[in-house]
Tab-separated table of C-alpha atoms and ligand atoms in Angstrom:
chain	number	residue	atom	x	y	z
A	1	PHE	CA	-14.842	97.019	31.814
A	2	ASN	CA	-12.840	99.923	30.475
A	3	ILE	CA	-10.629	101.660	33.006
A	4	HIS	CA	-11.034	104.990	31.233
A	5	ASN	CA	-14.777	104.813	31.797
A	6	HIS	CA	-14.466	104.147	35.487
A	7	HIS	CA	-16.792	106.646	37.122
A	8	CYS	CA	-14.198	107.618	39.724
A	9	ILE	CA	-11.675	108.420	37.035
A	10	ARG	CA	-14.078	110.541	35.015
A	11	LYS	CA	-15.088	112.410	38.148
A	12	TYR	CA	-11.509	113.074	39.109
A	13	GLU	CA	-10.693	116.757	38.797
A	14	ASN	CA	-7.242	117.306	40.237
A	15	GLY	CA	-4.886	115.247	38.137
A	16	THR	CA	-5.311	114.552	34.474
A	17	LEU	CA	-5.659	111.138	32.965
A	18	GLN	CA	-2.812	110.695	30.513
A	19	GLU	CA	-3.469	108.683	27.385
A	20	ASN	CA	-0.166	109.481	25.679
A	21	PHE	CA	2.204	108.029	28.180
A	22	PHE	CA	2.619	104.815	26.229
A	23	TYR	CA	5.485	104.000	23.898
A	24	ILE	CA	4.564	101.110	21.620
A	25	HIS	CA	7.461	98.984	20.385
A	26	ASP	CA	7.494	98.058	16.687
A	27	GLY	CA	5.686	94.830	15.975
A	28	THR	CA	3.236	95.127	18.850
A	29	ASN	CA	-0.257	94.262	17.637
A	30	GLU	CA	-2.997	96.862	17.769
A	31	VAL	CA	-5.212	94.482	19.760
A	32	ASN	CA	-2.564	94.172	22.466
A	33	VAL	CA	-2.048	97.948	22.524
A	34	LEU	CA	-5.769	98.416	23.120
A	35	ASP	CA	-5.780	95.744	25.836
A	36	VAL	CA	-2.976	97.552	27.638
A	37	LYS	CA	-4.449	101.023	27.193
A	38	ARG	CA	-7.777	100.078	28.651
A	39	SER	CA	-6.274	98.294	31.634
A	40	PHE	CA	-3.485	100.687	32.573
A	41	ALA	CA	-3.980	104.318	33.604
A	42	VAL	CA	-1.449	107.000	34.516
A	43	PHE	CA	-2.329	110.209	36.333
A	44	HIS	CA	0.226	112.905	35.886
A	45	ASN	CA	0.813	115.057	39.015
A	46	PHE	CA	-1.611	113.059	41.090
A	47	ILE	CA	0.015	114.570	44.175
A	48	SER	CA	1.552	118.000	44.747
A	49	GLU	CA	5.202	118.612	45.634
A	50	GLU	CA	4.127	119.297	49.203
A	51	GLU	CA	2.237	116.012	49.420
A	52	GLU	CA	5.258	114.200	48.007
A	53	THR	CA	7.432	115.771	50.715
A	54	ASN	CA	4.948	114.814	53.429
A	55	LEU	CA	4.852	111.218	52.234
A	56	THR	CA	8.638	110.948	51.906
A	57	ASN	CA	9.195	112.458	55.354
A	58	GLU	CA	6.787	109.952	56.837
A	59	ILE	CA	8.361	107.006	54.990
A	60	GLU	CA	12.008	107.947	55.596
A	61	PRO	CA	12.283	106.852	59.273
A	62	HIS	CA	10.933	103.401	58.316
A	63	VAL	CA	13.492	102.732	55.585
A	64	LYS	CA	16.571	104.673	56.544
A	65	ARG	CA	18.056	101.961	58.750
A	66	LEU	CA	17.524	99.256	56.130
A	67	LYS	CA	20.248	98.367	53.640
A	68	TYR	CA	19.575	98.224	49.926
A	69	GLU	CA	19.602	94.554	48.926
A	70	PHE	CA	21.560	93.483	45.870
A	71	ASN	CA	22.136	89.930	47.012
A	72	HIS	CA	20.117	87.329	45.196
A	73	TRP	CA	20.670	86.996	41.466
A	74	ASP	CA	17.301	85.279	41.017
A	75	ASP	CA	15.278	87.921	42.854
A	76	ALA	CA	12.825	89.999	40.835
A	77	ILE	CA	14.092	93.200	42.407
A	78	HIS	CA	17.674	94.395	42.808
A	79	GLY	CA	18.926	97.341	44.833
A	80	TYR	CA	15.877	97.855	46.970
A	81	ARG	CA	14.680	98.123	50.504
A	82	GLU	CA	11.063	97.765	51.439
A	83	THR	CA	8.582	97.973	54.261
A	84	GLU	CA	4.871	97.852	54.920
A	85	LYS	CA	2.848	100.568	56.554
A	86	SER	CA	-0.757	100.578	57.685
A	87	LYS	CA	-1.029	103.676	59.888
A	88	TRP	CA	-0.605	107.124	58.409
A	89	SER	CA	-0.512	110.606	59.861
A	90	THR	CA	-3.456	112.961	59.377
A	91	LYS	CA	-1.376	114.717	56.700
A	92	CYS	CA	-0.847	111.616	54.583
A	93	PHE	CA	-4.007	109.613	55.302
A	94	PRO	CA	-6.170	111.679	52.902
A	95	ILE	CA	-3.674	111.131	50.073
A	96	LEU	CA	-3.896	107.375	50.491
A	97	GLU	CA	-7.687	107.624	50.634
A	98	ARG	CA	-7.683	109.482	47.311
A	99	VAL	CA	-5.514	106.767	45.785
A	100	LYS	CA	-7.843	104.036	47.056
A	101	LYS	CA	-11.034	105.739	45.867
A	102	ILE	CA	-9.786	106.301	42.350
A	103	SER	CA	-8.052	102.941	41.929
A	104	PHE	CA	-10.418	100.307	43.245
A	105	GLU	CA	-14.018	99.476	42.565
A	106	ASP	CA	-14.319	98.370	46.170
A	107	SER	CA	-11.965	100.651	48.091
A	108	GLU	CA	-13.097	99.117	51.399
A	109	ASN	CA	-11.733	95.687	50.516
A	110	LEU	CA	-7.972	96.157	50.230
A	111	ILE	CA	-4.833	94.590	51.588
A	112	PRO	CA	-4.566	96.639	54.801
A	113	HIS	CA	-0.885	97.472	54.680
A	114	VAL	CA	0.555	99.680	52.004
A	115	HIS	CA	3.750	98.361	50.371
A	116	ILE	CA	6.656	100.805	50.280
A	117	LEU	CA	9.379	99.957	47.770
A	118	ASP	CA	12.514	102.082	47.823
A	119	LEU	CA	14.670	101.507	44.742
A	120	SER	CA	18.234	102.819	44.787
A	121	PRO	CA	19.517	104.793	41.768
A	122	ASP	CA	21.202	101.551	40.661
A	123	GLY	CA	18.133	99.465	41.430
A	124	VAL	CA	16.016	97.596	38.916
A	125	ILE	CA	12.751	95.672	38.987
A	126	LYS	CA	13.043	92.727	36.622
A	127	PRO	CA	10.062	91.378	34.637
A	128	HIS	CA	7.501	89.628	36.807
A	129	ILE	CA	3.789	89.190	37.378
A	130	ASP	CA	2.614	89.823	40.935
A	131	SER	CA	1.537	86.607	42.611
A	132	ILE	CA	-2.084	85.757	41.898
A	133	ARG	CA	-2.193	83.953	45.231
A	134	PHE	CA	-1.498	87.053	47.281
A	135	CYS	CA	-2.851	89.904	45.250
A	136	GLY	CA	-6.056	90.669	43.349
A	137	ASP	CA	-6.895	92.231	39.990
A	138	THR	CA	-5.689	95.778	40.648
A	139	ILE	CA	-2.314	97.251	41.598
A	140	SER	CA	-2.067	100.949	42.286
A	141	GLY	CA	1.246	102.764	42.652
A	142	LEU	CA	2.263	106.286	43.606
A	143	CYS	CA	5.657	107.270	42.209
A	144	LEU	CA	7.880	109.417	44.420
A	145	LEU	CA	11.276	111.101	43.950
A	146	SER	CA	12.153	109.939	40.418
A	147	ASP	CA	10.747	109.523	36.943
A	148	ALA	CA	10.914	105.980	35.629
A	149	VAL	CA	9.933	103.784	32.711
A	150	MET	CA	7.785	100.715	33.290
A	151	ARG	CA	7.917	98.081	30.566
A	152	LEU	CA	4.994	95.746	29.938
A	153	VAL	CA	5.789	92.589	27.958
A	154	LYS	CA	3.143	90.070	26.989
A	155	ASP	CA	3.650	86.837	28.867
A	156	GLN	CA	4.930	84.085	26.506
A	157	GLU	CA	4.981	86.546	23.584
A	158	ASN	CA	7.924	88.756	24.301
A	159	ASN	CA	7.891	90.788	21.084
A	160	GLN	CA	4.692	92.497	22.304
A	161	VAL	CA	6.014	95.425	24.297
A	162	VAL	CA	4.539	98.665	25.625
A	163	ASP	CA	6.561	101.116	27.713
A	164	VAL	CA	4.845	103.426	30.158
A	165	LEU	CA	6.331	106.709	31.325
A	166	LEU	CA	5.853	107.103	35.072
A	167	PRO	CA	6.771	110.641	36.021
A	168	ARG	CA	7.597	111.560	39.583
A	169	ARG	CA	4.368	112.258	41.527
A	170	ALA	CA	2.277	110.223	39.101
A	171	LEU	CA	-0.200	107.529	40.069
A	172	TYR	CA	-0.561	104.426	37.931
A	173	ILE	CA	-3.296	101.828	38.037
A	174	MET	CA	-2.558	98.425	36.549
A	175	LYS	CA	-5.407	95.966	36.346
A	176	ASP	CA	-6.943	93.046	34.433
A	177	ASP	CA	-4.940	92.327	31.237
A	178	SER	CA	-1.985	94.544	32.175
A	179	ARG	CA	-1.839	92.903	35.558
A	180	TYR	CA	-2.327	89.258	34.522
A	181	LYS	CA	-1.203	88.913	30.878
A	182	TYR	CA	1.883	91.123	30.898
A	183	THR	CA	5.023	91.123	32.953
A	184	HIS	CA	6.000	94.523	34.335
A	185	GLU	CA	9.455	95.840	35.124
A	186	ILE	CA	11.142	99.133	35.993
A	187	LEU	CA	14.075	99.822	33.691
A	188	GLY	CA	17.493	100.279	35.266
A	189	LYS	CA	19.474	103.483	34.898
A	190	GLU	CA	21.416	102.382	31.799
A	191	SER	CA	18.377	101.322	29.800
A	192	SER	CA	15.938	103.923	31.070
A	193	TYR	CA	14.648	105.215	27.745
A	194	PHE	CA	11.122	106.194	26.758
A	195	GLY	CA	11.419	105.877	22.993
A	196	SER	CA	14.577	107.881	22.267
A	197	LEU	CA	14.132	110.031	25.370
A	198	PHE	CA	16.514	109.243	28.219
A	199	ILE	CA	14.685	109.196	31.553
A	200	LYS	CA	17.100	109.797	34.407
A	201	ARG	CA	16.637	107.224	37.153
A	202	GLU	CA	17.315	108.466	40.653
A	203	ARG	CA	16.300	106.964	43.954
A	204	ARG	CA	12.645	106.050	43.503
A	205	VAL	CA	10.116	105.265	46.188
A	206	SER	CA	6.819	103.686	45.224
A	207	VAL	CA	3.785	103.423	47.464
A	208	ILE	CA	1.771	100.443	46.291
A	209	ILE	CA	-1.751	99.448	47.248
A	210	ARG	CA	-3.234	96.095	46.257
A	211	ASN	CA	-6.537	94.315	46.687
A	212	PRO	CA	-6.832	90.706	47.864
A	213	PRO	CA	-7.372	87.876	45.336
B	301	LIG	C1	6.315	95.255	42.782
B	301	LIG	C2	6.387	96.192	41.648
B	301	LIG	C3	6.411	98.482	40.868
B	301	LIG	C4	6.734	99.840	41.357
B	301	LIG	O1	6.711	95.637	43.899
B	301	LIG	O2	5.842	94.130	42.583
B	301	LIG	O3	6.212	95.770	40.543
B	301	LIG	O4	6.151	100.801	40.806
B	301	LIG	N1	6.591	97.507	41.883
B	301	LIG	O5	7.543	99.971	42.258
B	302	LIG	MN1	5.005	93.965	40.632
């Protein structure tokens, strides 16, 4: 299964599928690069500025009373607040439907609540693999409010590294090898580089949809 041949992706007309949003670190084998590229897709401008505003306005009341958590040194995520949301307004519902249709082979069989992760400008997501007990083969994330760099590092082979540029308003789909064989992380503000290009990290909200195991 090649994600770039997914019929939904080929049919998609609004956003463009980006193949050049990968930065390959020196020493990463060609085979691993191909594994990542066929299991990770990024859609530039998947949503419009207006849709981003609608989503943020709808999310804001759910997170604004929560404090960013920096507490636990062993946590995978630092400087974040999060919530789950399963009901959406008629403005935002169609956006989530578009995300589901393009991301999942079976868009009817998903974890019902959408995960909202709000990362402060100082926040960082450390390397981890999402639990295989709670989440299936595909993770789909909408990126709001800030550009960011996601780093994929091969599990148990940490000189195999691919960075992915996730621009604000992009959608990414991580599945199969990228999801199971690589850790993923979001670089913190000091190390937020895509190659030699500094990517300014501001407050970043991600809207993440997962399927069940
Ligand atoms: C997670 C995660 C990535 C993102 O919550 O497990 O990896 O784009 N999030 O916020
Ligand atoms: Mn994760």
